[in-house]
mmCIF file of C-alpha atoms in Angstrom:
data_model
loop_
_atom_site.group_PDB
_atom_site.id
_atom_site.type_symbol
_atom_site.label_atom_id
_atom_site.label_comp_id
_atom_site.label_asym_id
_atom_site.label_seq_id
_atom_site.Cartn_x
_atom_site.Cartn_y
_atom_site.Cartn_z
ATOM 1 C CA UNK A 1 8.672 -19.333 16.467
ATOM 2 C CA UNK A 2 12.613 -19.312 15.426
ATOM 3 C CA UNK A 3 15.016 -17.153 16.808
ATOM 4 C CA UNK A 4 16.766 -14.392 14.483
ATOM 5 C CA UNK A 5 18.900 -16.125 12.515
ATOM 6 C CA UNK A 6 18.821 -13.326 9.515
ATOM 7 C CA UNK A 7 22.028 -11.862 7.412
ATOM 8 C CA UNK A 8 21.869 -8.375 8.601
ATOM 9 C CA UNK A 9 22.880 -6.047 5.751
ATOM 10 C CA UNK A 10 24.849 -3.214 5.683
ATOM 11 C CA UNK A 11 23.001 -0.132 3.919
ATOM 12 C CA UNK A 12 23.792 3.710 3.604
ATOM 13 C CA UNK A 13 21.119 5.709 5.766
ATOM 14 C CA UNK A 14 21.623 9.591 5.651
ATOM 15 C CA UNK A 15 19.749 12.893 5.355
ATOM 16 C CA UNK A 16 20.326 14.851 2.572
ATOM 17 C CA UNK A 17 19.936 18.942 2.362
ATOM 18 C CA UNK A 18 16.584 19.571 2.330
ATOM 19 C CA UNK A 19 14.637 20.245 -0.986
ATOM 20 C CA UNK A 20 12.097 23.280 -0.384
ATOM 21 C CA UNK A 21 9.576 24.335 -2.433
ATOM 22 C CA UNK A 22 6.405 26.329 -2.262
ATOM 23 C CA UNK A 23 3.094 25.661 -3.525
ATOM 24 C CA UNK A 24 1.949 29.051 -3.806
ATOM 25 C CA UNK A 25 -1.562 28.656 -4.891
ATOM 26 C CA UNK A 26 -2.370 26.776 -1.467
ATOM 27 C CA UNK A 27 0.832 28.335 0.284
ATOM 28 C CA UNK A 28 2.104 25.159 1.556
ATOM 29 C CA UNK A 29 5.991 24.894 2.556
ATOM 30 C CA UNK A 30 7.446 21.772 1.340
ATOM 31 C CA UNK A 31 10.577 20.020 3.028
ATOM 32 C CA UNK A 32 11.958 16.480 1.976
ATOM 33 C CA UNK A 33 14.643 15.101 3.598
ATOM 34 C CA UNK A 34 15.930 11.474 2.579
ATOM 35 C CA UNK A 35 16.182 8.504 5.330
ATOM 36 C CA UNK A 36 17.600 6.005 3.164
ATOM 37 C CA UNK A 37 19.588 5.551 -0.191
ATOM 38 C CA UNK A 38 20.699 2.293 -1.167
ATOM 39 C CA UNK A 39 19.950 -0.318 -4.206
ATOM 40 C CA UNK A 40 16.324 -1.597 -3.398
ATOM 41 C CA UNK A 41 12.803 -1.494 -4.146
ATOM 42 C CA UNK A 42 9.820 -0.336 -1.483
ATOM 43 C CA UNK A 43 6.465 -0.546 -2.199
ATOM 44 C CA UNK A 44 5.181 -1.489 1.645
ATOM 45 C CA UNK A 45 5.362 0.551 4.643
ATOM 46 C CA UNK A 46 3.820 0.703 7.724
ATOM 47 C CA UNK A 47 4.044 3.535 10.712
ATOM 48 C CA UNK A 48 4.034 2.645 14.106
ATOM 49 C CA UNK A 49 4.441 5.926 16.264
ATOM 50 C CA UNK A 50 8.008 7.128 15.230
ATOM 51 C CA UNK A 51 8.861 3.966 13.924
ATOM 52 C CA UNK A 52 8.665 2.909 9.908
ATOM 53 C CA UNK A 53 8.688 -0.597 8.760
ATOM 54 C CA UNK A 54 9.369 -1.432 5.650
ATOM 55 C CA UNK A 55 9.168 -4.604 3.124
ATOM 56 C CA UNK A 56 11.220 -4.526 -0.092
ATOM 57 C CA UNK A 57 12.710 -6.718 -2.654
ATOM 58 C CA UNK A 58 15.552 -8.980 -2.811
ATOM 59 C CA UNK A 59 14.281 -10.906 0.741
ATOM 60 C CA UNK A 60 14.718 -7.864 2.538
ATOM 61 C CA UNK A 61 12.719 -6.697 5.558
ATOM 62 C CA UNK A 62 13.880 -3.118 8.299
ATOM 63 C CA UNK A 63 12.487 -0.575 10.062
ATOM 64 C CA UNK A 64 14.007 3.393 10.632
ATOM 65 C CA UNK A 65 13.002 4.906 13.570
ATOM 66 C CA UNK A 66 12.943 8.621 12.805
ATOM 67 C CA UNK A 67 12.974 10.397 16.492
ATOM 68 C CA UNK A 68 16.025 8.401 17.698
ATOM 69 C CA UNK A 69 17.619 7.164 14.095
ATOM 70 C CA UNK A 70 17.628 3.727 14.859
ATOM 71 C CA UNK A 71 18.168 1.801 11.939
ATOM 72 C CA UNK A 72 17.969 -2.099 10.645
ATOM 73 C CA UNK A 73 17.461 -4.252 8.271
ATOM 74 C CA UNK A 74 17.792 -8.263 7.572
ATOM 75 C CA UNK A 75 17.755 -9.983 4.875
ATOM 76 C CA UNK A 76 15.710 -12.998 5.410
ATOM 77 C CA UNK A 77 17.057 -16.324 4.250
ATOM 78 C CA UNK A 78 15.698 -17.905 1.054
ATOM 79 C CA UNK A 79 16.564 -20.289 -2.178
ATOM 80 C CA UNK A 80 15.706 -17.258 -4.245
ATOM 81 C CA UNK A 81 15.290 -13.821 -3.158
ATOM 82 C CA UNK A 82 11.495 -12.720 -2.422
ATOM 83 C CA UNK A 83 10.001 -9.704 -3.338
ATOM 84 C CA UNK A 84 7.805 -8.425 -0.365
ATOM 85 C CA UNK A 85 5.090 -5.833 -1.780
ATOM 86 C CA UNK A 86 2.529 -6.734 1.465
ATOM 87 C CA UNK A 87 2.906 -5.327 5.127
ATOM 88 C CA UNK A 88 0.784 -5.046 7.776
ATOM 89 C CA UNK A 89 0.747 -4.928 11.269
ATOM 90 C CA UNK A 90 -0.767 -5.657 15.250
ATOM 91 C CA UNK A 91 0.163 -4.187 18.587
ATOM 92 C CA UNK A 92 3.127 -6.584 18.726
ATOM 93 C CA UNK A 93 3.884 -8.297 15.369
ATOM 94 C CA UNK A 94 5.033 -6.969 12.062
ATOM 95 C CA UNK A 95 3.627 -9.311 8.640
ATOM 96 C CA UNK A 96 5.246 -9.175 5.329
ATOM 97 C CA UNK A 97 3.955 -11.021 2.209
ATOM 98 C CA UNK A 98 5.694 -11.262 -1.341
ATOM 99 C CA UNK A 99 4.665 -11.607 -4.409
ATOM 100 C CA UNK A 100 5.034 -15.034 -6.624
ATOM 101 C CA UNK A 101 5.739 -18.477 -6.168
ATOM 102 C CA UNK A 102 6.150 -19.656 -3.751
ATOM 103 C CA UNK A 103 4.065 -17.221 -1.858
ATOM 104 C CA UNK A 104 5.372 -16.436 1.924
ATOM 105 C CA UNK A 105 3.892 -14.814 4.435
ATOM 106 C CA UNK A 106 6.462 -14.117 7.572
ATOM 107 C CA UNK A 107 5.042 -12.756 11.170
ATOM 108 C CA UNK A 108 7.863 -10.721 13.135
ATOM 109 C CA UNK A 109 8.287 -9.649 16.663
ATOM 110 C CA UNK A 110 8.378 -5.970 17.321
ATOM 111 C CA UNK A 111 10.438 -6.410 19.905
ATOM 112 C CA UNK A 112 12.824 -8.552 19.072
ATOM 113 C CA UNK A 113 12.521 -9.535 15.379
ATOM 114 C CA UNK A 114 12.222 -13.264 15.971
ATOM 115 C CA UNK A 115 10.451 -14.242 13.274
ATOM 116 C CA UNK A 116 8.573 -17.478 11.914
ATOM 117 C CA UNK A 117 6.748 -18.219 7.844
ATOM 118 C CA UNK A 118 3.154 -18.610 9.110
ATOM 119 C CA UNK A 119 1.785 -19.204 5.560
ATOM 120 C CA UNK A 120 3.456 -21.039 2.535
ATOM 121 C CA UNK A 121 1.365 -21.316 -1.287
ATOM 122 C CA UNK A 122 2.549 -23.151 -3.899
ATOM 123 C CA UNK A 123 1.339 -22.323 -7.523
ATOM 124 C CA UNK A 124 2.352 -21.016 -10.766
ATOM 125 C CA UNK A 125 -0.428 -18.401 -10.674
ATOM 126 C CA UNK A 126 0.118 -17.293 -7.118
ATOM 127 C CA UNK A 127 0.802 -13.688 -6.787
ATOM 128 C CA UNK A 128 -0.816 -11.546 -3.555
ATOM 129 C CA UNK A 129 -1.302 -7.721 -3.987
ATOM 130 C CA UNK A 130 -1.764 -6.648 -0.272
ATOM 131 C CA UNK A 131 -3.111 -6.925 2.842
ATOM 132 C CA UNK A 132 -4.369 -5.760 6.222
ATOM 133 C CA UNK A 133 -5.281 -6.542 9.653
ATOM 134 C CA UNK A 134 -9.092 -5.191 11.119
ATOM 135 C CA UNK A 135 -8.199 -5.972 14.498
ATOM 136 C CA UNK A 136 -5.335 -7.477 16.832
ATOM 137 C CA UNK A 137 -6.804 -10.732 15.686
ATOM 138 C CA UNK A 138 -8.461 -10.301 11.924
ATOM 139 C CA UNK A 139 -6.598 -9.759 8.864
ATOM 140 C CA UNK A 140 -6.696 -10.419 5.391
ATOM 141 C CA UNK A 141 -4.614 -10.787 2.061
ATOM 142 C CA UNK A 142 -5.671 -10.725 -1.575
ATOM 143 C CA UNK A 143 -4.004 -12.101 -4.529
ATOM 144 C CA UNK A 144 -4.863 -12.721 -8.088
ATOM 145 C CA UNK A 145 -7.254 -14.971 -9.287
ATOM 146 C CA UNK A 146 -6.250 -18.812 -9.514
ATOM 147 C CA UNK A 147 -10.069 -20.293 -9.670
ATOM 148 C CA UNK A 148 -12.039 -17.011 -10.703
ATOM 149 C CA UNK A 149 -11.668 -14.825 -7.815
ATOM 150 C CA UNK A 150 -9.545 -13.029 -5.932
ATOM 151 C CA UNK A 151 -7.325 -15.753 -3.737
ATOM 152 C CA UNK A 152 -8.067 -14.552 -0.379
ATOM 153 C CA UNK A 153 -6.698 -15.740 2.938
ATOM 154 C CA UNK A 154 -7.738 -14.254 6.271
ATOM 155 C CA UNK A 155 -6.492 -14.748 9.803
ATOM 156 C CA UNK A 156 -8.774 -15.258 12.798
ATOM 157 C CA UNK A 157 -6.183 -15.590 15.536
ATOM 158 C CA UNK A 158 -3.366 -12.499 15.130
ATOM 159 C CA UNK A 159 -1.538 -14.237 12.058
ATOM 160 C CA UNK A 160 -0.718 -17.340 14.061
ATOM 161 C CA UNK A 161 -2.460 -19.392 11.411
ATOM 162 C CA UNK A 162 -4.119 -18.060 7.614
ATOM 163 C CA UNK A 163 -6.676 -20.208 5.964
ATOM 164 C CA UNK A 164 -7.740 -19.594 2.457
ATOM 165 C CA UNK A 165 -10.830 -18.475 1.558
ATOM 166 C CA UNK A 166 -12.525 -21.085 -1.145
ATOM 167 C CA UNK A 167 -13.565 -19.465 -4.215
ATOM 168 C CA UNK A 168 -17.427 -20.011 -4.189
ATOM 169 C CA UNK A 169 -17.629 -18.024 -1.328
ATOM 170 C CA UNK A 170 -16.322 -14.891 -2.900
ATOM 171 C CA UNK A 171 -17.149 -12.680 -5.851
ATOM 172 C CA UNK A 172 -16.158 -13.805 -9.578
ATOM 173 C CA UNK A 173 -13.776 -11.636 -11.738
ATOM 174 C CA UNK A 174 -13.976 -11.483 -15.343
ATOM 175 C CA UNK A 175 -11.157 -13.077 -17.633
ATOM 176 C CA UNK A 176 -8.197 -10.417 -17.254
ATOM 177 C CA UNK A 177 -9.556 -8.504 -14.302
ATOM 178 C CA UNK A 178 -7.136 -9.103 -11.466
ATOM 179 C CA UNK A 179 -5.271 -6.412 -8.607
ATOM 180 C CA UNK A 180 -2.158 -4.540 -8.857
ATOM 181 C CA UNK A 181 0.601 -4.650 -6.011
ATOM 182 C CA UNK A 182 2.115 -0.983 -6.664
ATOM 183 C CA UNK A 183 1.706 0.051 -2.783
ATOM 184 C CA UNK A 184 -0.485 -2.143 -0.618
ATOM 185 C CA UNK A 185 -3.376 0.047 -1.043
ATOM 186 C CA UNK A 186 -5.684 -2.393 -3.076
ATOM 187 C CA UNK A 187 -7.446 -3.186 0.613
ATOM 188 C CA UNK A 188 -8.648 -0.223 2.367
ATOM 189 C CA UNK A 189 -10.202 -1.020 6.115
ATOM 190 C CA UNK A 190 -12.308 1.584 8.201
ATOM 191 C CA UNK A 191 -13.927 -0.421 11.209
ATOM 192 C CA UNK A 192 -15.815 -3.232 10.428
ATOM 193 C CA UNK A 193 -15.978 -1.846 6.546
ATOM 194 C CA UNK A 194 -13.602 -3.369 3.624
ATOM 195 C CA UNK A 195 -12.647 -2.299 0.251
ATOM 196 C CA UNK A 196 -11.087 -4.429 -2.332
ATOM 197 C CA UNK A 197 -10.093 -2.748 -5.647
ATOM 198 C CA UNK A 198 -9.156 -4.083 -9.168
ATOM 199 C CA UNK A 199 -8.157 -3.561 -12.340
ATOM 200 C CA UNK A 200 -7.149 -4.887 -15.804
ATOM 201 C CA UNK A 201 -10.004 -5.587 -17.777
ATOM 202 C CA UNK A 202 -12.249 -4.502 -15.370
ATOM 203 C CA UNK A 203 -11.775 -1.776 -12.455
ATOM 204 C CA UNK A 204 -14.180 -2.476 -9.851
ATOM 205 C CA UNK A 205 -14.794 -2.008 -6.234
ATOM 206 C CA UNK A 206 -15.762 -4.581 -3.703
ATOM 207 C CA UNK A 207 -17.455 -3.839 -0.549
ATOM 208 C CA UNK A 208 -18.132 -5.981 2.988
ATOM 209 C CA UNK A 209 -19.684 -4.940 5.822
ATOM 210 C CA UNK A 210 -18.655 -8.565 7.822
ATOM 211 C CA UNK A 211 -14.958 -8.820 7.998
ATOM 212 C CA UNK A 212 -14.799 -10.197 4.639
ATOM 213 C CA UNK A 213 -17.754 -12.822 5.059
ATOM 214 C CA UNK A 214 -19.880 -11.668 1.972
ATOM 215 C CA UNK A 215 -19.234 -8.948 -0.855
ATOM 216 C CA UNK A 216 -21.285 -6.415 -2.881
ATOM 217 C CA UNK A 217 -19.411 -5.282 -5.833
ATOM 218 C CA UNK A 218 -19.774 -2.006 -7.744
ATOM 219 C CA UNK A 219 -18.427 -0.545 -11.475
ATOM 220 C CA UNK A 220 -16.513 2.454 -11.417
ATOM 221 C CA UNK A 221 -15.355 4.693 -14.488
ATOM 222 C CA UNK A 222 -11.731 4.561 -13.932
ATOM 223 C CA UNK A 223 -9.915 3.485 -17.563
ATOM 224 C CA UNK A 224 -10.275 -0.234 -18.095
ATOM 225 C CA UNK A 225 -9.851 -2.657 -20.482
ATOM 226 C CA UNK A 226 -6.417 -3.562 -20.927
ATOM 227 C CA UNK A 227 -4.393 -5.170 -18.937
ATOM 228 C CA UNK A 228 -2.331 -3.048 -17.702
ATOM 229 C CA UNK A 229 -5.132 -0.072 -16.748
ATOM 230 C CA UNK A 230 -7.407 0.230 -13.558
ATOM 231 C CA UNK A 231 -7.557 1.191 -10.466
ATOM 232 C CA UNK A 232 -4.031 0.752 -8.263
ATOM 233 C CA UNK A 233 -4.793 2.257 -5.306
ATOM 234 C CA UNK A 234 -7.602 3.454 -2.987
ATOM 235 C CA UNK A 235 -8.021 5.161 0.156
ATOM 236 C CA UNK A 236 -11.079 6.081 2.466
ATOM 237 C CA UNK A 237 -11.258 9.006 4.668
ATOM 238 C CA UNK A 238 -14.020 7.086 6.836
ATOM 239 C CA UNK A 239 -16.827 4.913 5.706
ATOM 240 C CA UNK A 240 -18.525 7.183 3.443
ATOM 241 C CA UNK A 241 -15.295 9.309 1.587
ATOM 242 C CA UNK A 242 -13.201 7.914 -0.257
ATOM 243 C CA UNK A 243 -11.373 7.703 -3.508
ATOM 244 C CA UNK A 244 -9.230 5.580 -6.032
ATOM 245 C CA UNK A 245 -7.209 6.236 -8.759
ATOM 246 C CA UNK A 246 -4.213 4.276 -11.008
ATOM 247 C CA UNK A 247 -4.887 4.451 -14.600
ATOM 248 C CA UNK A 248 -2.923 3.073 -17.956
ATOM 249 C CA UNK A 249 0.364 2.008 -16.723
ATOM 250 C CA UNK A 250 1.238 1.932 -20.646
ATOM 251 C CA UNK A 251 0.577 5.419 -20.734
ATOM 252 C CA UNK A 252 2.030 7.020 -17.694
ATOM 253 C CA UNK A 253 0.615 10.755 -18.831
ATOM 254 C CA UNK A 254 -2.547 9.875 -19.025
ATOM 255 C CA UNK A 255 -4.459 12.177 -16.685
ATOM 256 C CA UNK A 256 -8.216 11.682 -17.653
ATOM 257 C CA UNK A 257 -10.288 8.786 -16.343
ATOM 258 C CA UNK A 258 -7.679 7.875 -13.765
ATOM 259 C CA UNK A 259 -9.289 9.555 -10.458
ATOM 260 C CA UNK A 260 -12.570 8.979 -9.096
ATOM 261 C CA UNK A 261 -14.086 10.313 -5.340
ATOM 262 C CA UNK A 262 -17.077 8.451 -3.471
ATOM 263 C CA UNK A 263 -19.074 10.317 -0.741
ATOM 264 C CA UNK A 264 -21.805 6.891 0.082
ATOM 265 C CA UNK A 265 -19.059 4.249 0.997
ATOM 266 C CA UNK A 266 -17.856 2.879 -2.526
ATOM 267 C CA UNK A 267 -21.924 2.340 -3.813
ATOM 268 C CA UNK A 268 -21.408 5.051 -6.249
ATOM 269 C CA UNK A 269 -17.750 7.048 -8.351
ATOM 270 C CA UNK A 270 -17.664 10.392 -9.938
ATOM 271 C CA UNK A 271 -14.388 11.153 -11.920
ATOM 272 C CA UNK A 272 -12.651 13.981 -10.729
ATOM 273 C CA UNK A 273 -9.812 16.312 -12.140
ATOM 274 C CA UNK A 274 -10.106 15.215 -15.733
ATOM 275 C CA UNK A 275 -7.305 15.930 -17.691
ATOM 276 C CA UNK A 276 -5.239 17.808 -15.443
ATOM 277 C CA UNK A 277 -2.834 17.189 -12.308
ATOM 278 C CA UNK A 278 -1.454 13.739 -12.046
ATOM 279 C CA UNK A 279 -1.211 10.590 -14.446
ATOM 280 C CA UNK A 280 -1.126 7.374 -13.378
ATOM 281 C CA UNK A 281 -0.555 7.165 -9.630
ATOM 282 C CA UNK A 282 0.566 4.443 -7.326
ATOM 283 C CA UNK A 283 -0.461 5.280 -4.027
ATOM 284 C CA UNK A 284 -2.963 7.839 -2.670
ATOM 285 C CA UNK A 285 -3.677 8.756 0.487
ATOM 286 C CA UNK A 286 -5.679 11.285 2.608
ATOM 287 C CA UNK A 287 -4.252 13.482 5.191
ATOM 288 C CA UNK A 288 -5.041 12.706 8.835
ATOM 289 C CA UNK A 289 -7.726 15.267 10.433
ATOM 290 C CA UNK A 290 -8.094 17.062 7.280
ATOM 291 C CA UNK A 291 -11.830 16.582 6.902
ATOM 292 C CA UNK A 292 -11.788 14.583 3.885
ATOM 293 C CA UNK A 293 -10.393 18.047 1.800
ATOM 294 C CA UNK A 294 -6.671 16.965 1.734
ATOM 295 C CA UNK A 295 -4.749 14.027 -0.278
ATOM 296 C CA UNK A 296 -1.453 13.016 -1.423
ATOM 297 C CA UNK A 297 -0.564 11.184 -4.363
ATOM 298 C CA UNK A 298 2.636 9.820 -5.731
ATOM 299 C CA UNK A 299 3.635 8.233 -9.076
ATOM 300 C CA UNK A 300 4.914 8.727 -12.418
ATOM 301 C CA UNK A 301 3.912 12.288 -12.364
ATOM 302 C CA UNK A 302 5.818 13.075 -9.025
ATOM 303 C CA UNK A 303 4.194 13.862 -5.295
ATOM 304 C CA UNK A 304 0.672 15.985 -5.920
ATOM 305 C CA UNK A 305 -1.218 17.253 -3.424
ATOM 306 C CA UNK A 306 -5.299 18.172 -3.105
ATOM 307 C CA UNK A 307 -6.855 20.400 -0.763
ATOM 308 C CA UNK A 308 -10.595 20.272 -2.382
ATOM 309 C CA UNK A 309 -11.215 16.414 -2.091
ATOM 310 C CA UNK A 310 -9.785 15.600 -5.247
ATOM 311 C CA UNK A 311 -10.818 17.850 -7.574
ATOM 312 C CA UNK A 312 -7.873 19.761 -8.142
ATOM 313 C CA UNK A 313 -4.321 19.252 -7.983
ATOM 314 C CA UNK A 314 -1.143 20.771 -7.599
ATOM 315 C CA UNK A 315 2.417 19.424 -7.985
ATOM 316 C CA UNK A 316 5.055 19.582 -5.346
ATOM 317 C CA UNK A 317 7.572 17.441 -6.753
ATOM 318 C CA UNK A 318 8.258 16.400 -9.992
ATOM 319 C CA UNK A 319 10.127 12.869 -8.790
ATOM 320 C CA UNK A 320 8.785 9.976 -10.155
ATOM 321 C CA UNK A 321 10.569 7.349 -8.380
ATOM 322 C CA UNK A 322 7.963 6.976 -5.302
ATOM 323 C CA UNK A 323 5.512 3.830 -4.661
ATOM 324 C CA UNK A 324 3.872 4.475 -1.710
ATOM 325 C CA UNK A 325 3.337 6.876 0.843
ATOM 326 C CA UNK A 326 2.062 6.933 4.802
ATOM 327 C CA UNK A 327 1.181 9.473 7.173
ATOM 328 C CA UNK A 328 3.077 9.812 10.713
ATOM 329 C CA UNK A 329 1.095 12.926 11.735
ATOM 330 C CA UNK A 330 -1.154 15.566 9.821
ATOM 331 C CA UNK A 331 2.454 17.669 8.692
ATOM 332 C CA UNK A 332 4.499 14.500 8.132
ATOM 333 C CA UNK A 333 4.570 11.907 5.630
ATOM 334 C CA UNK A 334 6.696 8.653 4.772
ATOM 335 C CA UNK A 335 7.360 7.863 1.183
ATOM 336 C CA UNK A 336 9.103 5.006 -0.211
ATOM 337 C CA UNK A 337 9.941 3.566 -3.929
ATOM 338 C CA UNK A 338 13.039 3.257 -6.045
ATOM 339 C CA UNK A 339 16.365 3.050 -4.156
ATOM 340 C CA UNK A 340 15.152 5.324 -1.009
ATOM 341 C CA UNK A 341 12.668 6.378 1.865
ATOM 342 C CA UNK A 342 12.188 10.192 1.884
ATOM 343 C CA UNK A 343 10.228 12.208 4.491
ATOM 344 C CA UNK A 344 7.937 14.924 3.500
ATOM 345 C CA UNK A 345 7.242 17.969 5.705
ATOM 346 C CA UNK A 346 4.985 20.283 5.238
ATOM 347 C CA UNK A 347 3.088 23.557 6.847
#
C-alpha cells in the first residue's frame, strides 16, 4: 500500500445562513446549511457516524466531519482528471471508482488516507456506475455493458482484489439498456439481497438472493425506450418495501411514469404520484426508522418529501443542483451535487 503522496487542494468550506422553510401540509420545519462550496461535482457520498466521505470529479476525494468541523480534500495523481461517481466503505476502508476509460478503483485507509489502486480496466466502452459492499469482505460494482450484460466486478477479500464476472453468468441486457451513474444508487443491498436497476431502452430490476451468484429479472412500468429514460435511482427500506425513480433526462419536468413502489421485494412494481410531485430524479432515499413511509428525493425539480410511501410529494426546496443524498440519522441528511455539499435538518 502506497503511503499518502497526494496534492492537497485548497477549497472553501463554510456554513451559510440557514434557510428556513415550512412544509405546511406535513408540518415539517426544514433548515439547510452549506458545508462545502467550490467548483466541484459530487455524485457519491458515504456516511460513517459524523464523517461524510465524498468522491468527485477532477480526481478529487475528501471528507467533512460534521461534529468537529475537520475537513480534508485530496487530488489523486492522474494523467487525466478522473470522475469518481461510485463510493463504498467497510469498517476500515473507503473505496472510490471512476467512470470512463480506464476504470480506476482505489482503496483508502480511513485512519491515515494511505491508498492503493486495487483494480484497473482498460476498454473503450468501460463505464462503471455504482459500488456497494454486502459486508467487510464482499463487495460489488456494476457498469455499462461491454459484452451484452452488466460489467460486474466483485471482491471476496475486503477489496484487496477484484474479479470480473463472466458475462455468460449474468442476465442479458437488450441493445441500448444500461445503467446511469447519477447518484451511486443503481445497487441496493439489504442483507444478502441485492437489487440492480437499469435504464435506456429498458427499465428493469435485477434481483439476487445470494450475493450476486444468480439473478432474476423483472420489468417495470417506469418510462423507457429512449437513451436517457429509465430508472436512475433506487432504494429499499427492507427486503420487501422499495422505491425506484428516474424519468426522462431530456424532459426534466415529466412527472409521470417516473416513480414506482414495490411491497413484495421487487417482484412487482406499481406507478405512484402520476402527474404530481417531482420530474426527473437523480436520487431517492428512505428516511431511517420511518416504517417505509417517508422518503426524500433530489433532482431537477428540487428537494421533495413524502410521508405516505411515495403516493404524494411535497416540495421542500427548488434547488435543482443536487445529485445525491444520504442520512446521518432520522432528522439529518447530507446532500451533494454541483459545487456544494449541504446539510438538511428537519423536524
